Amino acid sequence: MIPGWLIAVASLGYLTLLFAIAYYGDRRSDEGRSLILNPYIYAFSIAVYCTAWTFYGSVGLAARSGVGFLPIYLGPTLMFAFGWVVLRKIIRISKVHHITSIADFVSSRYGKSHVLGGLVSVIAVIGIMPYISLQLDAISASFNVLLNYPELSNSGSAIDLPLFGDTAFWVAVLLAVFSILFGTRHIDATEHHEGMVAAIAFESVVKLVAFISVGVFVTFGLFDGFGDLFARAAAEPTIAKLMTMEVVGAQWAPLTLLAMLAVFCLPRQFQVTVVENVDENHLNKAIWLFPLYLLLINIFVLPIAFGGLLRFPLGTVDADTYVLALPLAEGAPALALFAFIGGLSAATGMVIVATVALSTMICNDLIMPVLLRFAWLHLSEKKDLSGLLLAIRRGSIGFILLIGYLYFVLIGESYALVSIGLVSFAAAAQFAPAILAGMYWKGASHRGALLAISGGFLVWAYTLLLPSFALSGWLPAGFVERGAFGIELLKPYALFGLDGLGHISHALFWSLLVNVGTLVVVSLLDRQSMIERIQATLFVEVFRQGGTAGVGANIWQGSVSVSDLRSMAERFLGSERTHEIFAEYARNKQLDRPMAGNASGELVQFVERRLSGVIGAASARVMVASTLKGEGVGLEELMQILDETSQVLEYSRQLEQKSEQLEHASSELKAANERLTELDQMKDDFLSTVTHELRTPLTSIRSFSEILHDTPDLGLSERQHFLGIIIRESERLTRLINQVLDLTKIERGRMEWQMSDVDLAEVIDHAVSSMHHLFEEKNVTVDIRQPETIPPVRGDRDQLIQLAINLLSNAEKFCPGGNGRVEVALESGPKALTVSVADNGPGIPEHEQENIFEKFHQVRSDQTGNPMGSGLGLAICRGIVEHLGGRIWVRSKPGHGATFFFTVPFVKQ
Amino acid sequence: MAKSILVVEDEPNIVLSLQFLMKKAGFDVRVASDGEQALAAVEDRAPDLILLDVMIPKRDGYDVCQTIRSNPDYGDIYIIMLTAKGREVDREKGIALGANDYVTKPFSTRDLTEKVKLLLQGAD
Amino acid sequence: MKDDNRSSERLVALFLFGMVLFNPLVVGLFDVGAEIRLFGIPVLFLYLFIGWAVLIGLIAAVAESAPKDSKPTSPPTRPAD
């Protein structure tokens, strides 16, 4: 039991808070620091999908059909997964064309048609009327429950009280005032209501928290968690049945489809998702955040429903009010009040957005075109039309709430919340075929869309709306039972004998069948007008047109002076906004002089777009056309331009692709060619050097052989000497050939390595002793310094000996004759053994040190200028060391000898 | 008086063989092992013929050939270039720089001796 | 645009996956009555809600890994104007 004044104060306080948020949001927007520039607020604002119907009605439905309420939320989840494709395109199109509502979208797509825009507006208003009445019902019913519990907990029986009727009326008035304050504070060319969006997002948070609070209270307060609750529910046969699909019936799939369509076709969803979208990228987050929101708000629906069924004897309390009744019955009035505020949030959010969206439609697509067409002369006398626009919108909001209230009073009581909502869903779904076909099929025509939507709507009205009148006594009851004029086949709930689907599925089937069928057949037979073809192309190819609608810029080439255009715009936008828009255009075009004389086609189109943001595409077109004197460019011509443009775009795109591929291929070829040239050069150099090195010993051998052959009288000692040379040079030749082979093997990775654990000290000893004679001959002393114990290294013993011999003979070669000294040192490092071989020769000039390990790089002795070796020894050394995972380098100061170092890693432990 | 020959070569064994061959053919032989020594030797006393290896230290054979040919005083010195490079371009380069002949290593001792004799006898 | 298309394809695949997940026939497989409960929760409910959560998670994974359209869209910048 909560006193009425407290409820009233809490409600008004909450609404004031909302308004404060909206006001703050608008102010931030005016200051250019938008509050809603983040994807989370965007996602929360889309959650306006969850109305009082969700808040109260889901529980009611769950109490009757178990999981039967879920399709309403699974549908949007699926649609949002698809949203990347569909929603993103709708959003892009709407941004490019300054679309202000779903009616504007449809009208703009099908040749900026007034008739279509008006039709969609009328259907939207009629279709949403039950939905708005549902919110009024919910607010007043919940108010009533809170006020009178437990006496009047069943809202169905409360309808006759004058007080109750009054409640709904005052709720309607209050909501009208709030909607006007939220949505029509001023006319804005961008048609964004940032303050409203911020407030709606806040409301979404409130209703979510409120609902989950009640859910937690029921599940964990009244029961001992989910397990306990479900166990007790399962014990009751009537409730246990709700845990099966049996109670859901054939509704599951049709309802999922219906919700999929409704989530973007309901005017308020189109408003928050498309019109109020400030950044396309926000969709990336919204496509999973919004479904997540739906999941969270639905988790406790079943527990609350079962809790209510367990707590209240059957029929004593309306299941639609469980959310309030349970806390009240269990002595938690504060929670009940919070839940009421949550429900209020859900209802007001829906009403505010829906009325703003509908009033924009009524104004832009219904009233303005009529006024402009039939009373143009009269209107033109008025200096400033922005006041008129606001007045029309405010009046529309009042009108919408009024008919919502009337529907509630006259018809509403005969339906449960959910059924009413679904009636509206089915009406909105009639827009889906025209919208979807319009975005993907250029051939969908104006006449097709007009007849399709009309046909679908008529079937909807016949199968859903009229029966609701009949059931309320406003039409003869026989209409439902026996069909129109008593014809069985025309029974509204079983058209042509189709029975057993459920009213909603039945209506959905027939209306969409008629709708889609008409759209396809008529469009195929139809011939589109030029303007239709232009708009169709612009819509379908919105991504290909580069997101701009600038292609048709030349449409307005009739002459209109800039000042005429400006005064026309001022009538709708006010002088301040008009000034801003013209300044923006000048800025974009970087014009430094004020515009005068005749307006360019581009400027005219720019103004038309901005104007369409305020009064809709169709009206804007009429307005601009009326100011033009003389002929514009023919539409034929424009269509041609458009076609050519898209062809050129496509062609240049292909060209670009091809040239990119070519460029890529040629750069690959070039690189390969360079590499080949390089390899060829290397091979050439190598061969040239090798042949040179081979020819030198060969020359000596041949010369002395011929000398010996041709000189039979040669002295013995000379003969011996020459033969000795032949032998040594032959050896040199052999060595050289072996080295070339070795190096080639190492470089190609074809060397066979006999890897084992090697004692490097033993290897050094072996190498030194094998060169013993050479050192003695030249009188070179060899010192070996080594630690006492050396861990083994991993390597090929023969190759390591080869390495040591190469370095030692290198040192020997450079040592001065007579007092040469070679020092070999081994040193253990942390990971590898370092061996150094030092000589006291002339040293190596610094510039030589870097490439001394290149093959055929020969260091020539300073004194003789003779090359000191084949130029392969060090290259082989490097090959061996690097293969074993070590490093080789040299340190030398010219004149002070040279020291070669190499490392070989130890055997891994 | 015996004709004089300058052998410019940095491989001691080849020097030895050329020295032997030329002496046997009756020429007076001097030896230089790099480009600078060669030019110094020419300046010291111009030989009648130079056996000039291309790949020698300090100044290579082409350089030495060009320097000698640029001095009109040495116009009557014969130059036979020896090289381990067998490519036709190298041969053309040598001839273009003013060499009288071009011999690729390993050479036939008889042919070389014949060539030298031919040049020097023709000069008489 | 390529990566964008990739994400689109994945999301459409998820949409189809969702169609299968919530197909009445598939849901029917988990319609095993009130008496069989997992963690105290009827199997039907558990399937629907966990399936739903998984679907949302997958959508999130695809959407969050998608490249962002760098073009700011509000106020729309239209060079042709």
Tab-separated table of C-alpha atoms in Angstrom, chain A residues 684 688 691-693 695-700 702-704 706-707 709-711 713-714 718 721-722 725 728-729 732 860 862-867, chain B residues 9-18 20-21 24 33-34 37 53 55-58 83-87 90 104-111:
chain	number	residue	atom	x	y	z
A	684	ASP	CA	80.966	-14.949	-63.348
A	688	SER	CA	86.900	-15.852	-63.442
A	691	THR	CA	90.227	-20.003	-63.481
A	692	HIS	CA	92.827	-17.405	-62.676
A	693	GLU	CA	93.865	-19.282	-59.571
A	695	ARG	CA	95.913	-21.148	-64.434
A	696	THR	CA	98.758	-19.845	-62.297
A	697	PRO	CA	100.074	-23.209	-60.958
A	698	LEU	CA	99.156	-24.794	-64.254
A	699	THR	CA	101.384	-22.301	-66.046
A	700	SER	CA	104.377	-23.243	-63.916
A	702	ARG	CA	103.377	-26.700	-68.088
A	703	SER	CA	106.354	-24.399	-68.515
A	704	PHE	CA	108.735	-26.563	-66.511
A	706	GLU	CA	108.109	-28.340	-71.508
A	707	ILE	CA	111.487	-27.011	-70.426
A	709	HIS	CA	111.135	-32.057	-72.227
A	710	ASP	CA	112.890	-29.703	-74.620
A	711	THR	CA	116.142	-29.481	-72.707
A	713	ASP	CA	120.985	-31.657	-71.457
A	714	LEU	CA	119.756	-30.060	-68.238
A	718	GLU	CA	118.465	-27.956	-62.040
A	721	HIS	CA	114.767	-28.163	-58.782
A	722	PHE	CA	112.355	-27.898	-61.685
A	725	ILE	CA	108.494	-26.990	-58.561
A	728	ARG	CA	104.688	-28.402	-55.409
A	729	GLU	CA	102.611	-26.597	-57.961
A	732	ARG	CA	98.893	-26.435	-54.875
A	860	ARG	CA	98.970	-9.175	-50.485
A	862	ASP	CA	103.446	-5.477	-48.345
A	863	GLN	CA	106.992	-6.321	-49.180
A	864	THR	CA	106.495	-8.474	-52.203
A	865	GLY	CA	102.975	-7.606	-53.217
A	866	ASN	CA	102.482	-11.311	-53.702
A	867	PRO	CA	99.130	-12.755	-52.870
B	9	GLU	CA	105.675	-11.267	-63.112
B	10	ASP	CA	104.897	-11.829	-59.438
B	11	GLU	CA	104.785	-15.623	-59.337
B	12	PRO	CA	108.371	-16.697	-58.534
B	13	ASN	CA	108.039	-20.034	-60.318
B	14	ILE	CA	106.787	-18.477	-63.498
B	15	VAL	CA	109.545	-15.880	-63.321
B	16	LEU	CA	112.028	-18.701	-63.014
B	17	SER	CA	110.684	-20.503	-66.052
B	18	LEU	CA	110.560	-17.371	-68.207
B	20	PHE	CA	115.300	-19.883	-68.113
B	21	LEU	CA	113.521	-19.825	-71.458
B	24	LYS	CA	118.272	-20.221	-73.311
B	33	SER	CA	107.775	-8.353	-59.635
B	34	ASP	CA	105.366	-5.422	-59.582
B	37	GLN	CA	109.599	-2.005	-60.201
B	53	ASP	CA	101.869	-10.062	-66.587
B	55	MET	CA	97.780	-9.325	-62.532
B	56	ILE	CA	100.691	-7.768	-60.679
B	57	PRO	CA	100.645	-5.748	-57.476
B	58	LYS	CA	100.750	-1.948	-57.118
B	83	THR	CA	97.550	-13.178	-68.380
B	84	ALA	CA	95.574	-15.869	-66.611
B	85	LYS	CA	92.412	-14.158	-67.727
B	86	GLY	CA	91.376	-15.835	-70.925
B	87	ARG	CA	88.523	-13.646	-72.003
B	90	ASP	CA	90.941	-8.732	-71.871
B	104	THR	CA	97.148	-16.614	-72.216
B	105	LYS	CA	98.469	-18.731	-69.339
B	106	PRO	CA	99.266	-21.537	-69.358
B	107	PHE	CA	101.201	-20.891	-72.492
B	108	SER	CA	103.256	-23.081	-74.771
B	109	THR	CA	106.919	-22.339	-74.105
B	110	ARG	CA	107.805	-22.957	-77.742
B	111	ASP	CA	105.135	-20.577	-79.055
